[in-house]
Amino acid sequence: MDYKDELIEEIRELKEKHNAVILSHVYQEGDIQDIADFVGDSLGLSRKAVETNADIIVFCGVLFMAETAYILNPDKKVLIPDPNAGCFLADTATLSKLKAKKREYPNAAVVSYVNSSAQIKAYSDVCCTSANAIQVVESIPSKEILFIPDRNLADYVAEHTDKKIIPWDGYCLVHENISIETIQRLKDLHPNAEIVVHPECKADVRHIANYIGSTSAMARYISESPAKEFIVGTEDNFVYRVRRDNPDKIFYPVGTKCIGMRRITLEKLRDSLLEMKYEITIPENIRRKAKKALDKMLEVV
Ligand code: 13P
Ligand code: SF4
């Protein structure tokens, strides 16, 4: 047995011992995805966090995702293997800036993308993910929406609703850096390839795509499409999953790796289960308010 096999064995034993469940976002490294009990997008992971009977949730993803699991499950211990696994996009939204924006648009409802802190969620009317953003916006009575923090997702939603969408100036570095020129070059080389991108991509990239969706929706589309080649506009590790599920298809990823996601390693996952660290805690008044915004979202889809 080599070092990696021993680590994996140890993680499995510790997981059994503590009745823990490992949830992994699809942007995690392949080793982490393989050992997880469930791999998914932000919406799927939120739902799994609610359904699980485990006593402990170990969240392999970035901080806002682990916080979401805790907000929905305050009676469970929620661990993140590295507390510095942050999301660049989530960090662009601060409460003071949001309060100022709200003063500017007093009649607007606040819809926050789950890629935001617990404090921002607590101040929001409702949350959304990339999988349900349009439906969430359509579900609320307000005609004016302060949509935070991703400007590209806001723009994508605005293209699909008659409501007034007031964007925030945040963006994800991984998706913002995906360029139309790179995609076009690949398309010239592989004319039969379909272009599949995440809605956090810029408008020019979205507009040449055959399909736009959350990570789970993209994975589903790729599996169901008769096409054999795909240019994939999202975080680089996503292709690990689709390659595994579709060994007969060819993928040309154009995204870089998310720095926050990469902080999670097998060693840190083992240490997390061994030492019960790092436990997510959120002040109860904030957690309760944030839960309301998340529950409202989960009622929609
Ligand atoms: P998904 O909800 O589509 O998985 O996206 C999460 C994310 O962080 C995108 O960068
Ligand atoms: Fe945040 Fe971008 Fe990383 Fe997704 S890929 S977790 S939006 S920094």
Coordinates of C-alpha atoms and ligand atoms in Angstrom, one line a residue:
M1 CA 0.0 0.0 0.0
D2 CA 1.5 3.4 -0.9
Y3 CA 1.2 6.6 1.1
K4 CA -1.9 7.8 -0.8
D5 CA -3.7 4.5 -0.3
E6 CA -2.9 4.6 3.4
L7 CA -4.3 8.1 3.7
I8 CA -7.5 7.1 1.9
E9 CA -7.8 4.0 4.2
E10 CA -7.3 6.2 7.3
I11 CA -9.9 8.7 6.1
R12 CA -12.4 5.9 5.5
E13 CA -11.9 4.5 9.0
L14 CA -12.2 7.9 10.7
K15 CA -15.3 8.6 8.7
E16 CA -16.9 5.4 9.9
K17 CA -15.8 5.9 13.5
H18 CA -17.3 9.4 13.7
N19 CA -20.4 8.8 11.6
A20 CA -19.3 11.5 9.3
V21 CA -20.3 12.4 5.7
I22 CA -17.8 13.9 3.2
L23 CA -19.4 16.5 0.8
S24 CA -17.3 17.7 -2.0
H25 CA -17.7 20.4 -4.6
V26 CA -17.0 19.4 -8.2
Y27 CA -14.1 21.9 -8.3
Q28 CA -12.1 19.8 -5.8
E29 CA -9.1 17.7 -6.8
G30 CA -10.0 14.3 -8.2
D31 CA -8.7 12.4 -5.1
I32 CA -11.1 14.4 -2.9
Q33 CA -14.0 13.9 -5.3
D34 CA -13.3 10.1 -5.3
I35 CA -13.4 9.7 -1.5
A36 CA -16.5 11.9 -1.0
D37 CA -19.9 10.5 -0.3
F38 CA -21.5 13.2 -2.5
V39 CA -20.1 15.4 -5.2
G40 CA -22.2 18.3 -6.5
D41 CA -22.9 21.9 -7.2
S42 CA -23.7 24.5 -4.5
L43 CA -27.4 23.7 -4.6
G44 CA -27.0 19.9 -4.5
L45 CA -24.6 20.2 -1.6
S46 CA -27.0 22.5 0.3
R47 CA -29.7 19.9 -0.2
K48 CA -27.5 17.0 0.9
A49 CA -26.4 18.9 4.0
V50 CA -30.1 19.1 5.0
E51 CA -30.8 15.4 4.2
T52 CA -27.9 13.8 5.9
N53 CA -28.2 11.6 9.0
A54 CA -24.5 11.8 9.8
D55 CA -23.4 13.5 13.0
I56 CA -20.5 15.3 11.3
I57 CA -20.3 17.0 7.9
V58 CA -16.8 17.5 6.5
F59 CA -17.1 20.0 3.7
C60 CA -14.5 19.9 1.0
G61 CA -15.1 23.1 -0.7
V62 CA -14.7 26.8 0.1
L63 CA -15.8 28.5 3.3
F64 CA -19.2 29.9 2.2
M65 CA -20.2 26.4 1.2
A66 CA -19.3 24.9 4.7
E67 CA -21.1 27.9 6.3
T68 CA -24.2 27.2 4.3
A69 CA -24.2 23.5 5.6
Y70 CA -23.9 24.8 9.1
I71 CA -26.6 27.5 8.7
L72 CA -29.0 24.7 7.6
N73 CA -27.8 22.2 10.2
P74 CA -26.9 23.9 13.5
D75 CA -27.2 20.7 15.4
K76 CA -24.4 19.0 13.4
K77 CA -20.7 19.6 13.6
V78 CA -19.6 21.0 10.3
L79 CA -15.9 20.9 9.6
I80 CA -13.8 22.4 6.8
P81 CA -10.3 20.9 6.4
D82 CA -8.8 24.4 5.8
P83 CA -10.5 27.5 7.2
N84 CA -8.6 29.7 4.7
A85 CA -10.3 28.1 1.7
G86 CA -11.9 31.3 0.7
C87 CA -13.9 32.4 -2.3
F88 CA -12.6 35.5 -4.1
L89 CA -16.0 36.4 -5.3
A90 CA -17.7 36.1 -1.9
D91 CA -15.1 38.3 -0.4
T92 CA -16.0 41.2 -2.7
A93 CA -19.3 41.7 -0.8
T94 CA -19.1 43.4 2.6
L95 CA -22.1 44.3 4.8
S96 CA -21.2 48.0 5.0
K97 CA -21.1 48.3 1.2
L98 CA -24.4 46.4 0.9
K99 CA -26.1 48.7 3.4
A100 CA -24.9 51.7 1.4
K101 CA -26.3 50.2 -1.8
K102 CA -29.6 49.3 -0.1
R103 CA -29.9 53.0 1.0
E104 CA -29.5 53.9 -2.7
Y105 CA -32.2 51.5 -3.7
P106 CA -34.6 51.3 -0.7
N107 CA -37.3 49.4 -2.7
A108 CA -35.1 46.7 -4.1
A109 CA -35.2 43.2 -2.7
V110 CA -31.7 41.8 -2.0
V111 CA -31.0 38.5 -3.7
S112 CA -27.6 37.1 -2.7
Y113 CA -25.8 34.4 -4.6
V114 CA -24.8 31.6 -2.1
N115 CA -21.2 32.7 -2.9
S116 CA -21.4 35.2 0.0
S117 CA -20.7 35.4 3.7
A118 CA -23.2 34.4 6.4
Q119 CA -23.6 38.1 7.2
I120 CA -24.5 39.0 3.7
K121 CA -27.0 36.1 3.5
A122 CA -28.5 37.3 6.8
Y123 CA -29.1 40.7 5.3
S124 CA -30.7 39.3 2.2
D125 CA -34.3 38.6 1.3
V126 CA -33.5 35.4 -0.4
C127 CA -30.4 33.4 -1.6
C128 CA -29.9 31.7 -5.0
T129 CA -27.3 29.5 -6.7
S130 CA -26.3 29.4 -10.3
A131 CA -28.7 26.6 -10.7
N132 CA -31.8 28.5 -9.6
A133 CA -31.0 32.2 -9.9
I134 CA -33.6 33.0 -12.6
Q135 CA -36.4 31.1 -10.9
V136 CA -35.6 32.7 -7.5
V137 CA -35.7 36.2 -9.0
E138 CA -39.0 35.4 -10.8
S139 CA -40.5 34.0 -7.6
I140 CA -40.3 37.1 -5.5
P141 CA -42.9 40.0 -5.8
S142 CA -40.3 42.8 -6.0
K143 CA -39.7 44.3 -9.5
E144 CA -36.3 45.7 -8.5
I145 CA -33.5 43.4 -7.4
L146 CA -30.2 44.1 -5.8
F147 CA -28.3 41.1 -7.1
I148 CA -25.0 40.3 -5.2
P149 CA -22.1 39.7 -5.6
D150 CA -21.5 38.4 -9.1
R151 CA -21.9 41.0 -11.9
N152 CA -21.8 38.3 -14.6
L153 CA -24.5 36.1 -13.1
A154 CA -26.5 39.3 -12.5
D155 CA -26.2 40.1 -16.2
Y156 CA -27.2 36.6 -17.1
V157 CA -30.3 36.8 -14.9
A158 CA -31.1 40.2 -16.4
E159 CA -31.1 38.7 -19.9
H160 CA -33.8 36.3 -18.7
T161 CA -36.2 38.5 -16.7
D162 CA -38.2 41.7 -17.2
K163 CA -37.3 42.8 -13.7
K164 CA -34.7 45.5 -13.0
I165 CA -31.5 43.9 -11.9
I166 CA -29.0 46.1 -10.1
P167 CA -25.7 44.4 -10.2
W168 CA -22.8 44.4 -7.7
D169 CA -19.3 44.9 -9.0
G170 CA -18.0 41.5 -7.9
Y171 CA -16.7 38.7 -10.2
C172 CA -14.9 35.4 -9.9
L173 CA -11.3 35.6 -11.2
V174 CA -11.4 32.1 -12.6
H175 CA -14.5 32.8 -14.8
E176 CA -13.7 36.5 -15.5
N177 CA -10.4 35.4 -17.1
I178 CA -12.0 32.9 -19.5
S179 CA -11.6 34.8 -22.8
I180 CA -13.6 34.6 -26.0
E181 CA -10.3 34.5 -28.0
T182 CA -9.2 31.3 -26.3
I183 CA -12.5 29.7 -26.9
Q184 CA -12.6 30.9 -30.5
R185 CA -9.1 29.5 -31.1
L186 CA -10.2 26.1 -29.7
K187 CA -13.4 26.2 -31.7
D188 CA -11.4 26.8 -34.9
L189 CA -9.2 23.8 -34.1
H190 CA -12.2 21.6 -33.1
P191 CA -15.2 22.8 -35.1
N192 CA -17.5 20.0 -33.9
A193 CA -16.9 20.8 -30.2
E194 CA -19.8 22.2 -28.2
I195 CA -19.1 25.2 -26.0
V196 CA -20.4 24.7 -22.4
V197 CA -19.9 27.5 -19.8
H198 CA -20.8 28.6 -16.3
P199 CA -23.0 31.7 -16.0
E200 CA -20.2 33.4 -14.0
C201 CA -18.5 33.9 -17.4
K202 CA -18.6 37.3 -19.2
A203 CA -21.4 38.0 -21.6
D204 CA -19.3 37.6 -24.8
V205 CA -18.3 34.1 -23.7
R206 CA -21.8 33.2 -22.7
H207 CA -23.2 34.4 -26.0
I208 CA -21.1 32.0 -28.1
A209 CA -21.9 29.0 -25.8
N210 CA -24.1 26.1 -26.8
Y211 CA -25.1 25.7 -23.2
I212 CA -24.9 27.8 -20.0
G213 CA -25.5 26.2 -16.6
S214 CA -24.4 25.5 -13.0
T215 CA -21.7 22.8 -12.7
S216 CA -24.3 20.1 -12.2
A217 CA -26.4 21.3 -15.1
M218 CA -23.3 21.4 -17.3
A219 CA -22.4 17.9 -16.3
R220 CA -25.9 16.7 -17.1
Y221 CA -25.9 18.5 -20.5
I222 CA -22.5 16.9 -21.4
S223 CA -23.7 13.4 -20.6
E224 CA -26.9 13.8 -22.5
S225 CA -25.5 15.6 -25.6
P226 CA -24.7 13.5 -28.7
A227 CA -21.6 15.7 -29.2
K228 CA -18.3 14.0 -28.6
E229 CA -16.1 17.1 -27.9
F230 CA -16.6 19.9 -25.5
I231 CA -14.9 23.2 -24.8
V232 CA -15.5 23.8 -21.1
G233 CA -15.6 27.2 -19.6
T234 CA -15.4 26.8 -15.8
E235 CA -12.9 25.8 -13.1
D236 CA -10.3 23.3 -14.3
N237 CA -11.1 20.5 -11.9
F238 CA -14.7 20.2 -13.3
V239 CA -13.4 18.2 -16.2
Y240 CA -12.1 15.5 -13.9
R241 CA -15.7 14.6 -13.2
V242 CA -17.1 14.8 -16.7
R243 CA -14.1 12.8 -18.1
R244 CA -14.8 10.1 -15.5
D245 CA -18.5 10.0 -16.3
N246 CA -18.0 10.2 -20.1
P247 CA -14.8 8.3 -21.0
D248 CA -15.7 8.3 -24.7
K249 CA -15.9 12.1 -24.9
I250 CA -13.0 14.7 -25.3
F251 CA -12.7 17.8 -23.3
Y252 CA -10.8 21.1 -23.8
P253 CA -10.9 23.0 -20.5
V254 CA -10.2 26.8 -20.6
G255 CA -10.5 27.6 -16.9
T256 CA -7.8 28.0 -14.4
K257 CA -7.9 26.4 -10.9
C258 CA -9.6 28.1 -8.0
I259 CA -7.1 29.0 -5.3
G260 CA -9.5 28.5 -2.4
M261 CA -10.7 25.1 -3.6
R262 CA -7.1 23.9 -4.0
R263 CA -6.4 24.5 -0.3
I264 CA -8.2 21.3 0.5
T265 CA -5.9 18.2 0.4
L266 CA -6.2 14.6 1.4
E267 CA -3.8 15.2 4.3
K268 CA -5.9 18.1 5.6
L269 CA -9.1 16.0 5.2
R270 CA -7.5 13.3 7.3
D271 CA -6.4 15.8 10.0
S272 CA -9.8 17.3 10.0
L273 CA -11.4 14.0 10.9
L274 CA -8.6 13.1 13.3
E275 CA -8.7 16.4 15.3
M276 CA -12.3 17.5 14.6
K277 CA -11.1 20.7 13.0
Y278 CA -11.9 23.3 11.8
E279 CA -15.4 23.7 13.2
I280 CA -17.7 26.2 11.6
T281 CA -19.4 28.5 14.0
I282 CA -21.7 31.5 13.3
P283 CA -23.4 33.7 15.8
E284 CA -26.9 32.4 16.3
N285 CA -28.7 35.7 15.4
I286 CA -26.9 35.8 12.1
R287 CA -27.4 32.1 11.4
R288 CA -31.1 32.3 12.0
K289 CA -31.5 35.2 9.6
A290 CA -29.3 33.6 7.0
K291 CA -31.3 30.4 7.3
K292 CA -34.5 32.3 6.4
A293 CA -32.9 33.5 3.1
L294 CA -31.7 30.0 2.3
D295 CA -35.0 28.3 3.3
K296 CA -36.8 30.7 1.0
M297 CA -34.5 29.6 -1.8
L298 CA -34.9 25.9 -1.1
E299 CA -38.7 26.4 -1.3
V300 CA -38.4 27.7 -4.9
V301 CA -36.4 24.8 -6.4
Ligands
13P1 P1 -22.0 25.9 -8.8 O1 -23.1 26.2 -7.8 O2 -22.5 25.9 -10.2 O3 -21.4 24.6 -8.5 O4 -20.9 27.1 -8.8 C1 -20.2 27.3 -7.6 C2 -19.1 28.2 -7.9 O5 -18.3 28.5 -7.0 C3 -18.8 28.6 -9.2 O6 -17.6 29.2 -9.3
SF4_2 FE1 -15.4 31.4 -5.7 FE2 -14.7 31.5 -8.2 FE3 -13.6 29.7 -6.6 FE4 -16.2 29.5 -7.4 S1 -14.3 29.4 -8.7 S2 -15.4 29.2 -5.3 S3 -16.8 31.7 -7.5 S4 -13.4 32.0 -6.5

